[in-house]
Structures are given as C-alpha cells and as structure tokens.
Coordinates of C-alpha atoms in Angstrom, one line a residue:
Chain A
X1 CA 75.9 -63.0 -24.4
X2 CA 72.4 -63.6 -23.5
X3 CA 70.6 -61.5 -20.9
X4 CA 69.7 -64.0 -18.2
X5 CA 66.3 -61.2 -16.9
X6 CA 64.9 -61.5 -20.5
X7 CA 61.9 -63.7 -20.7
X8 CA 62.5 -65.0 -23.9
X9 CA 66.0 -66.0 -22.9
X10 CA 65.1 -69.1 -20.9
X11 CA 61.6 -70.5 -22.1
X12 CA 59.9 -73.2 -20.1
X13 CA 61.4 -76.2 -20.5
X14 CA 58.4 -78.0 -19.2
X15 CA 54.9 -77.7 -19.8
X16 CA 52.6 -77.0 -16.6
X17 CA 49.8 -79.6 -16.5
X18 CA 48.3 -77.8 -13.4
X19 CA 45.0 -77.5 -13.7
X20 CA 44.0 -74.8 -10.9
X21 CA 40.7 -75.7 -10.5
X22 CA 41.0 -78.9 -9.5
X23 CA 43.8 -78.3 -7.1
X24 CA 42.8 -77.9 -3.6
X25 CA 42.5 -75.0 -2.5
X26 CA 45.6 -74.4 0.6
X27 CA 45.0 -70.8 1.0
X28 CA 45.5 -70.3 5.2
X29 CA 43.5 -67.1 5.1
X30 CA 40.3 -66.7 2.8
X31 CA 39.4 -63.8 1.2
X32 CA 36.6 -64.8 -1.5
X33 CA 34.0 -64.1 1.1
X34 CA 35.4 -60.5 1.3
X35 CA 34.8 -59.8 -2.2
X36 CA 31.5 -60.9 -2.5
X37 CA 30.9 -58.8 1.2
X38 CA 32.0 -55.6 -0.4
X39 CA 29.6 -56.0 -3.6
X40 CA 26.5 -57.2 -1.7
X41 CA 26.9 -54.4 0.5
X42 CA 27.3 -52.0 -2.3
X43 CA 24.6 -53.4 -4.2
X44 CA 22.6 -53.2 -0.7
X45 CA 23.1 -49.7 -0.4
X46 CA 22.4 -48.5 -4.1
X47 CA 19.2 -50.5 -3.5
X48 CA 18.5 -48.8 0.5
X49 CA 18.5 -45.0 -1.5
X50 CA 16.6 -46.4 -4.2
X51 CA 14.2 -47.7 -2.1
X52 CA 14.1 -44.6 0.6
X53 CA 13.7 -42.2 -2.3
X54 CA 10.7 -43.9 -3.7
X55 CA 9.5 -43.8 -0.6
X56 CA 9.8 -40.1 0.0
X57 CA 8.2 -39.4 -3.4
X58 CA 5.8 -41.7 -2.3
X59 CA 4.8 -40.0 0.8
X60 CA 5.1 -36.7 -1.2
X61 CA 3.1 -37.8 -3.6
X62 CA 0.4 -38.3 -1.0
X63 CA 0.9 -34.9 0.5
X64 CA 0.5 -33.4 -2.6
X65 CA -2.7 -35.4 -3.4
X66 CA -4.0 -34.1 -0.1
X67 CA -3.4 -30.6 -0.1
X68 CA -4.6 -30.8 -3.5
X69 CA -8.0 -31.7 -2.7
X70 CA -7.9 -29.5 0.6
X71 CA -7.2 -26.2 -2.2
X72 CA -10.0 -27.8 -4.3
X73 CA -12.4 -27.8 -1.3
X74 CA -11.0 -24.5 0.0
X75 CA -11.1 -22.7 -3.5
X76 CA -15.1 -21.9 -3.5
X77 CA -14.6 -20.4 -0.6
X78 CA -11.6 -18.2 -1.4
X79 CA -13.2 -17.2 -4.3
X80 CA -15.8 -15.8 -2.6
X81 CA -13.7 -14.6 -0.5
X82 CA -11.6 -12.9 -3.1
X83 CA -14.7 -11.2 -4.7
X84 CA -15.8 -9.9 -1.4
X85 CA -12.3 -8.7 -1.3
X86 CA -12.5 -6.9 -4.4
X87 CA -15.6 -5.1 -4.2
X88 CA -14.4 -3.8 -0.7
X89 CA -11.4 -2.4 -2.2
X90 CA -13.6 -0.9 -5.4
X91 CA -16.1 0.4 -2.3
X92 CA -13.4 2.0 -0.3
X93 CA -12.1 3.7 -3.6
X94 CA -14.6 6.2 -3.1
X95 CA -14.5 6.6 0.6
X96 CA -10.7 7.8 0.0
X97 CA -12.3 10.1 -2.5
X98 CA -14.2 11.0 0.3
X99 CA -11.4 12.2 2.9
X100 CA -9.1 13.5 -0.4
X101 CA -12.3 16.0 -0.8
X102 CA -11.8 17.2 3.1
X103 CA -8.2 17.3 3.3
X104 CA -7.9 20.8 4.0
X105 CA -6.3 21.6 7.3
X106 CA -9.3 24.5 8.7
X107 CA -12.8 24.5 8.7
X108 CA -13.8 28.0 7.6
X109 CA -16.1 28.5 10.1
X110 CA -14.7 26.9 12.8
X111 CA -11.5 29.4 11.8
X112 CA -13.6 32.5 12.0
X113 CA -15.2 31.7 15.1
X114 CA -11.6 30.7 17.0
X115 CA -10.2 33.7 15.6
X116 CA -12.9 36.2 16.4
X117 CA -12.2 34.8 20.4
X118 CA -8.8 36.1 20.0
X119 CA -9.1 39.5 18.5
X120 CA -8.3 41.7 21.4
X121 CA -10.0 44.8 22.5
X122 CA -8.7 48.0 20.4
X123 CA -8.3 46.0 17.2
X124 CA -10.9 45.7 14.3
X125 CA -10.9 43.9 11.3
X126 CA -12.4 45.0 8.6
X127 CA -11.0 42.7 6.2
X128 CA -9.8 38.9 6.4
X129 CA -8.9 36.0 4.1
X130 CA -8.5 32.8 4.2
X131 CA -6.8 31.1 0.7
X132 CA -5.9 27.7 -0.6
X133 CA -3.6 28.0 -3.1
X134 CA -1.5 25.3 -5.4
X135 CA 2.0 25.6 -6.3
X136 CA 2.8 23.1 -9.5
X137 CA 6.2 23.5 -9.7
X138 CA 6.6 23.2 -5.4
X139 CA 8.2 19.5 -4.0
X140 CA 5.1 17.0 -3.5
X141 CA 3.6 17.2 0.0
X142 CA 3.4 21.1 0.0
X143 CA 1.9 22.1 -3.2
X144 CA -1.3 23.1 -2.0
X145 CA -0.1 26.1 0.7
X146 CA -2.8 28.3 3.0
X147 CA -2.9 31.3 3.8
X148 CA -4.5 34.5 5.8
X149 CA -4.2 38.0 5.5
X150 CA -5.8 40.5 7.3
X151 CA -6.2 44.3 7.5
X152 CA -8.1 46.9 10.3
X153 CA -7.3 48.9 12.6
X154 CA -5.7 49.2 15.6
X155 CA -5.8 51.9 18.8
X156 CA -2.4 51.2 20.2
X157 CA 0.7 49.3 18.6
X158 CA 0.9 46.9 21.4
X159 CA -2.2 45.3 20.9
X160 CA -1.6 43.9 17.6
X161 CA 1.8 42.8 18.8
X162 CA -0.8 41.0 21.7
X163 CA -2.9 39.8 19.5
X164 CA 0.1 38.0 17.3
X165 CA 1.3 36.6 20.2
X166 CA -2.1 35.4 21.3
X167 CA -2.7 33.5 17.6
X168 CA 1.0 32.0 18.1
X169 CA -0.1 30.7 21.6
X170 CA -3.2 29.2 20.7
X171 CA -2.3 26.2 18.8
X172 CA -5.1 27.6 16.4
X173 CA -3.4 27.6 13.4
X174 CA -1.3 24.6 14.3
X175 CA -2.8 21.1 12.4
X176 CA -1.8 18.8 10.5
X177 CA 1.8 19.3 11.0
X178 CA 1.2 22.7 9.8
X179 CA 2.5 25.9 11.8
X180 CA 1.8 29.9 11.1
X181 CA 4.4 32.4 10.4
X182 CA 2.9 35.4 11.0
X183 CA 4.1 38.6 9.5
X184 CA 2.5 42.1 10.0
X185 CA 2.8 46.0 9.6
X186 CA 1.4 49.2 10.9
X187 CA 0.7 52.2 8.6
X188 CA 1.2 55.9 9.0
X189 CA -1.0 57.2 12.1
X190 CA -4.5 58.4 11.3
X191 CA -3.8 62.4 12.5
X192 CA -7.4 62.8 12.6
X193 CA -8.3 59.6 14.9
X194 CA -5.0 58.7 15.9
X195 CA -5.7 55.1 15.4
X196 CA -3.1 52.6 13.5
X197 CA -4.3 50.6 9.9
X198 CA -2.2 47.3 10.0
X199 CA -2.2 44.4 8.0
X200 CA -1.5 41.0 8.8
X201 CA -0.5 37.9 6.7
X202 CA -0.2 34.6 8.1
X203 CA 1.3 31.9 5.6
X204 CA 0.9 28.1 7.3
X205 CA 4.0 26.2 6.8
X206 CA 5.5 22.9 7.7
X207 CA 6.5 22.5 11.0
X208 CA 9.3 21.0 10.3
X209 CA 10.1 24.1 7.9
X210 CA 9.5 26.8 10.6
X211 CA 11.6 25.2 12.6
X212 CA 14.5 25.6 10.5
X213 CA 13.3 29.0 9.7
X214 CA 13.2 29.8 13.9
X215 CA 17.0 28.1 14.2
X216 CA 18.3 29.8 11.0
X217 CA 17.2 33.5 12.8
X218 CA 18.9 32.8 16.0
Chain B
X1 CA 37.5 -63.8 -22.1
X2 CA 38.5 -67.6 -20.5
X3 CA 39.5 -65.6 -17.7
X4 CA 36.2 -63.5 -17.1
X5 CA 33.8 -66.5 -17.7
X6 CA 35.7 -68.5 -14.5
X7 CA 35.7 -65.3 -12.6
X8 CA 31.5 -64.9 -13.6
X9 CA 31.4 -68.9 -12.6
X10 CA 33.9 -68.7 -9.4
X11 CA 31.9 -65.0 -7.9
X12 CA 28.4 -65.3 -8.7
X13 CA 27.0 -63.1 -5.9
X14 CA 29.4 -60.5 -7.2
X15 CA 28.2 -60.1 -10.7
X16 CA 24.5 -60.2 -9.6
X17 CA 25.5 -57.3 -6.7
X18 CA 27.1 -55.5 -10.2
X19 CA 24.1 -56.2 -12.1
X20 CA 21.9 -54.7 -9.0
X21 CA 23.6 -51.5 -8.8
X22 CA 23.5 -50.9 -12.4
X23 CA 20.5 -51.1 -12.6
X24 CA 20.0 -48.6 -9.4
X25 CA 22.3 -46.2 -11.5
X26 CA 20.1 -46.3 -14.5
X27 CA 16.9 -46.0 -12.1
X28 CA 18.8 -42.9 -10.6
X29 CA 19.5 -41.7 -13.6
X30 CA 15.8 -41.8 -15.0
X31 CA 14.1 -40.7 -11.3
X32 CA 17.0 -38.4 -10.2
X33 CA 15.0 -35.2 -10.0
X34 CA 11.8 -36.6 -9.0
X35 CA 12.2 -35.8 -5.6
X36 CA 13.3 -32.3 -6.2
X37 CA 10.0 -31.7 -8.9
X38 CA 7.8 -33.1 -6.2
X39 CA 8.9 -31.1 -3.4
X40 CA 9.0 -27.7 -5.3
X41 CA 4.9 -28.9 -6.3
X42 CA 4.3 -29.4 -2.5
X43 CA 5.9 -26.1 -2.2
X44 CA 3.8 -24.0 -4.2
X45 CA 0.6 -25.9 -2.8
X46 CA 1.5 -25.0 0.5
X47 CA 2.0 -21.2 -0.7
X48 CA -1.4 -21.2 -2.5
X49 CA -2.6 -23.3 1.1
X50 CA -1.1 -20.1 2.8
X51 CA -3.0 -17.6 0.5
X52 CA -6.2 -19.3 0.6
X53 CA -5.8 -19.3 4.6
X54 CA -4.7 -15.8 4.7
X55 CA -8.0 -14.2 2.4
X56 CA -10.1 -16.8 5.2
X57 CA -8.4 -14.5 8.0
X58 CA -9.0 -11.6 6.0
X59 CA -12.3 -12.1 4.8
X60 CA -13.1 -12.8 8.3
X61 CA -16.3 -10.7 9.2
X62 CA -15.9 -8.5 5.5
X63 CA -19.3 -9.2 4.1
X64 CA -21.3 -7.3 7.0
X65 CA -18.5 -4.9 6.9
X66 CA -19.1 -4.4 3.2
X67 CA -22.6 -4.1 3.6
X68 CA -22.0 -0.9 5.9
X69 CA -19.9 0.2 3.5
X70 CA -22.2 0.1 0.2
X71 CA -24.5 1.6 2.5
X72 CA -22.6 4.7 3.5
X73 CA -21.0 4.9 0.0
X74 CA -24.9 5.0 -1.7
X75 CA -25.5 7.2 1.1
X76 CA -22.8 9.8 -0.1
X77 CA -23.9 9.2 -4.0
X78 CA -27.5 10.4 -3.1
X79 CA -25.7 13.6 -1.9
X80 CA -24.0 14.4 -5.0
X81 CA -24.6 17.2 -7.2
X82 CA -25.3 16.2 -10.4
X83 CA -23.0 18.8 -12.9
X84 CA -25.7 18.5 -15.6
X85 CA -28.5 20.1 -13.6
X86 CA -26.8 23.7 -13.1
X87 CA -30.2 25.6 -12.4
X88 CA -31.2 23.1 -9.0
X89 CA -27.4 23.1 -8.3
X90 CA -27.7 27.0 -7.8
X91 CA -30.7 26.8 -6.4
X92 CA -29.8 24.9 -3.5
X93 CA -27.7 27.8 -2.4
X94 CA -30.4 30.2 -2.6
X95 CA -32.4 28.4 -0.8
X96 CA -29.9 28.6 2.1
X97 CA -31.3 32.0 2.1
X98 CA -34.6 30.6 4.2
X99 CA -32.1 29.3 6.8
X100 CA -29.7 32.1 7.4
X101 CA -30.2 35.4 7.4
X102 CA -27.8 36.4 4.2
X103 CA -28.5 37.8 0.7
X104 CA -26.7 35.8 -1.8
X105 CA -25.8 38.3 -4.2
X106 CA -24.5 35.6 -6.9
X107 CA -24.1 32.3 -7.7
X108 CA -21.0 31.5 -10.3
X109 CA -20.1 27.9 -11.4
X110 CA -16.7 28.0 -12.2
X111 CA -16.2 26.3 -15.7
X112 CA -12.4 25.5 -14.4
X113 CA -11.6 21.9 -12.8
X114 CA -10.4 22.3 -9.3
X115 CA -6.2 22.1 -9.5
X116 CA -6.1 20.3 -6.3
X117 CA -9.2 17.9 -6.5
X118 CA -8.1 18.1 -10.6
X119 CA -6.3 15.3 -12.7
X120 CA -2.7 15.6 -11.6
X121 CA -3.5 17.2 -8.3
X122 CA -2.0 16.3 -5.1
X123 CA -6.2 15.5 -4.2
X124 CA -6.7 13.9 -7.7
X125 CA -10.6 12.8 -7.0
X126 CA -11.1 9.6 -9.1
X127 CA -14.4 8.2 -8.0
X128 CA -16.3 11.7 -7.7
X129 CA -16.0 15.2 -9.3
X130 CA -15.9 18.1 -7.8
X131 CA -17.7 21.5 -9.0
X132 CA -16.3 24.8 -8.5
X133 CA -19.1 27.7 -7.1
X134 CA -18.1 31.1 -6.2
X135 CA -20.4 33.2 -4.2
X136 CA -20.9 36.6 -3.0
X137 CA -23.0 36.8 0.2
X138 CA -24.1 39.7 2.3
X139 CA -24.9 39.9 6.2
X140 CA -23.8 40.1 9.6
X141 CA -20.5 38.7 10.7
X142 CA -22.5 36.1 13.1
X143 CA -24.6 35.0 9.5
X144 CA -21.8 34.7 7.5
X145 CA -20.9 32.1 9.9
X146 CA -24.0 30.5 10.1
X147 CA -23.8 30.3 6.4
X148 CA -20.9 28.7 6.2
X149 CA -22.0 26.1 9.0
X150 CA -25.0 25.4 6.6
X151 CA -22.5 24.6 3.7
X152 CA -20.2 21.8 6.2
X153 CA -23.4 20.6 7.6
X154 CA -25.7 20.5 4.6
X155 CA -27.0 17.6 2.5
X156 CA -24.7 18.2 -0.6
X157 CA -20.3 17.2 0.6
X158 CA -19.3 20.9 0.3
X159 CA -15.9 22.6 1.4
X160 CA -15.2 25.6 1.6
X161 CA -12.0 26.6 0.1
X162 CA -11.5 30.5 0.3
X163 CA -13.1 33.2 1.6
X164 CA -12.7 36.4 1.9
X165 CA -14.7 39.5 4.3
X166 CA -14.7 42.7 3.5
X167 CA -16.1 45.4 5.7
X168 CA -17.9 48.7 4.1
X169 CA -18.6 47.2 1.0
X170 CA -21.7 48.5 -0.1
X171 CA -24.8 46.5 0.7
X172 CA -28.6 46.3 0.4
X173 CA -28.5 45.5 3.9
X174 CA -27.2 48.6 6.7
X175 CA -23.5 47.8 8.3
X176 CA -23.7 44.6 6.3
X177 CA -20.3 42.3 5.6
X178 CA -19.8 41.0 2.2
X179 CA -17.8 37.5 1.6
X180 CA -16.6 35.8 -1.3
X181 CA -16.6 32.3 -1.1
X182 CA -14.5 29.9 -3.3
X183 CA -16.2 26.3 -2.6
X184 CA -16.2 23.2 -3.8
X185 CA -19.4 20.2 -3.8
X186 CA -18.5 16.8 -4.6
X187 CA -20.3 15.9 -7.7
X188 CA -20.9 12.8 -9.8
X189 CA -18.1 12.0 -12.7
X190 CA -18.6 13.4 -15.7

C-alpha cells in the first residue's frame, strides 16, 4: 500500500515549463515596495545616528579646542596666581605661630590688677600664683591647665567667703570657655592677733566640665 | 545561490540599504566610545576652567594683602631674640631696670624647650622658637606690675607664663615683694 501524503509516492508527471520571470506579474496587492521601505528606512536611520554622533563629537571637539586655548591663556595667570597663593600660606605660617605663642587665657598683669580691685577690706595677701602647667597624658584640648593659689590673712571668716563670691561674680576668671573652681580654707585663729591665715586655690576648668561638676553636687 | 542572485537582481535598493547599515555597524563599532572619551576630556577641562576661575576669585586683591603680610611678618622677625646671643638677651631684661622701678635679682635661661610651645605640644611653634627665662624681681606691688606691662608691651614677643609673689621675702629694698617669673620670648629657630 502506498502512502498517498508521501512526496515520493506520486512524482510529477509533468514537467513545469513556467518560467516565473516572464510571467506577468497578477499579484492584486503589492508588497515589493514594502520591503525595500523597511530597509531604506533602516539604513536611513543607522545612517541619522551616525551622522548625529559625528556631529556631536564634532561640536565637542570644538568645545574642547576652545576651552583648551581659554586654560592656555588663563594658565600664566593662575600660575601667578597659585604662587601668590603659596607664599601667603608659607607667610601666614608664622602669623599662626604668632597667636599659638599668645594662647594663654590671662595676661599676668592685667590678672593682678583685676584681682587686686577685688580683694576686700580685712584680707591681705601675702602670697599669690598664677601657673601654666601641661598634663601629657590629659585628652587633647585641656592639657595645658591654669591655675592660682593664694595665701594671707584674713580679719573675719566672712570676708574671704565675700571675696570668693566676688571672683565668681566677676567674669574675671571666665575666658576662653574657661571657668574657676575655687577652693579655699581657714587656719587655726592667731590667739595673739586674732586674725585668720587662709589659702586659696583656684584651678580654671572647662565650662563645660564645671558644669557637670555644679549638676553632679546638686 | 540561483535563488539569492534573482533576489540581489529583483531588490536592489534592499541590498544597498544592507550594505549601508553594515557599514554604520562597523563605523559604530570603530567610533563607539568617541563620544563618551570626548565628553569625559570636556569634563575635566571644565573642572581645571573651574579651578583656574576659583584661584582668580581667590587671588582677587592677595598681592597687596601679601605685601602687608611680609611686612608685619619681617616686622615680628626683627623682634626676635636670637638664642645664640645669651649675654644681650639677658641684658635686655636688665635694662628694664631703667624703666621700672625693680631690682632684677637674676636672670636664668632655662636650657629646657617649653612643653607647650615644644615639639609635640598642644602650641607646637614651627616657624619660631621659643626661649625659656626665669627671673627673680624685687619691688613694690604697683612695679611688679609695671614690669610685667613692660614684658607684654616691649620690643621682644614675650609672655608671661607663671608667676609667683611672695610677701616678706627678704629684700635689698624695705617692705619690698619678690616675684618669680616663668616667661617665654619668641626667638628665631634654631
């Protein structure tokens, strides 16, 4: 039984003598047109992106050429610039040198005349210090520490109590975020004179430390 | 191949298109990234543009400013102390004694380097030195002060650093105070 699908099963039995290009052509709708449409515009657009990015490096070519020889004009100028630059910054080296010198908080006689103005009646000094000291081993930004101490004599208790208060109230000692915690103590009673040696030490700290000192007593 | 060759013949516009965008693709292929090289030039002109307009702004009115600057600075290296010349160092605080009415009972350079103006102080000085005195004076409260005015007001950059008055030490002069004075005079590197 021969299967009638199979190609092989019925071959032509007649040759075809067509020959296609010659016949006319009877197609009702064309559509060689459309093939050559879609290439041309393909090709059209490969060429549009071609042509618009050799344009841009064109144009950016250009730009670059400019600014190029706007640097070039510029770059005597910024050198001087520069230099000028530079030998400021060399310059003001030693002006910071300068204010690193003076960074103390006091002026010593500045101190001793404030603090002479506050000394009420009844109270002598016979000995006061002022000291700049440096603490390696303390966080950075308080290793150097100042400090006073003081020692005279004093008629009545009061008045050195007075005179505390009146070094707190001043603002004296209070500069460059620094504040004074004052400390001080009265010695036995002279019998004979029946006037009171004292001493006083005044240790300027941090603001911010006394503060938390103040709120940690009450 | 009969095939292709009456296709070639029957769409010539086609195969030219074809031959067009090939060669676009290879052209793409060879120019791809000139855009992108270009731009990322133009950007680092326009960043070195920026700098160069930026020092302009900057250097706007430096050069007088300068000029006041190398003035003051020669200014402050005339008033250094110069640590090889101890004996005119000391004497310049003797002669203090002509303006104020104190005895200076001594003059001691300290050998020591400052810790605070030192190397690896929190002041490290790295233009200027810094030489260490410590004096004993002698006279009235009101002197000792004016003494120490002299020192902040004086030629030389000086600081006082410490001090210390003592009442009832004994003095040439009656009812005189006596003060130690730790300071410091800015001074040329050594």
């Amino acid at each position: 039984m021969v299967n009638r699908n199979s190609k092989d099963a019925h071959p032509n039995w007649r040759p075809n003598f067509c020959d296609a290009s010659q016949l006319p052509d009877i197609k009702v709708v064309r559509t060689n047109f459309l093939i050559n449409f879609v290439f041309v515009t393909a090709a059209l657009i490969f060429i549009y992106f071609a042509l618009e990015r050799e344009y841009r490096a064109y144009t950016l070519g250009q730009a670059i050429t400019n600014t190029e020889q706007e640097i070039e004009s510029a770059a005597r100028a910024d050198g001087g610039s520069l230099k000028l630059s530079n030998e400021f910054k060399d310059a003001s080296l030693q002006v910071v040198d300068i204010e690193r010198f003076f960074a103390a908080p006091l002026k010593a006689h500045e101190l001793l005349v404030e603090f002479v103005k506050l000394c009420p009646e009844g109270l002598t000094i016979k000995h006061l210090g002022f000291l700049e000291s440096f603490n390696k081993a303390a966080p950075a930004g308080s290793k150097v520490k100042y400090s006073m101490n003081l020692s005279g004599e004093v008629d009545d208790p009061l008045i050195l109590g007075d005179f505390k208060s009146a070094i707190e109230a001043s603002g004296l000692l209070e500069v460059d975020g620094l504040s004074p915690k004052i400390d001080e103590s009265l010695q036995g009673r002279n019998t004979l004179t029946g006037i009171f040696p004292y001493r006083m030490s005044i240790l300027l700290v941090s603001q911010d430390k006394a503060a938390n000192n103040k709120a940690k007593g009450g | 191949m009969d095939i292709v060759l009456e296709n070639i013949k029957r769409y010539p516009l086609v195969v030219f298109s074809i031959i067009v965008v090939l060669i676009c693709l290879v052209f793409n292929f060879m120019r791809g990234d000139v855009i992108a090289t270009l731009e990322q030039q133009e950007s680092d002109l326009y960043s070195r543009v920026r700098v160069i307009e930026k020092n302009r702004i900057n250097a706007n009115g430096l050069k007088a400013e300068l000029e006041q600057l190398k003035e003051r600075v020669s200014s402050i290296d005339e008033r250094l102390f110069d640590p090889n010349k101890s004996a005119l160092n000391a004497n310049f605080f003797y002669a203090l004694e002509e303006q104020v009415d104190v005895l200076i009972v001594r003059v001691n350079q300290v050998s020591n380097e400052d810790p605070v103006l030192g190397k690896g102080g929190p002041n490290e000085l790295k233009q200027y030195g810094a030489l260490t005195y410590n004096l004993v004076i002698e006279g009235a409260f009101v002197d000792l002060i004016g003494f120490m005015y002299e020192l902040h007001v004086a030629k030389p950059l000086i600081r006082v650093a410490d001090f210390q008055i003592i009442e009832g030490a004994q003095s040439a002069i009656p009812g005189a105070l006596k003060a130690n004075i730790r300071l410091l005079v800015l001074a040329q590197k050594q």
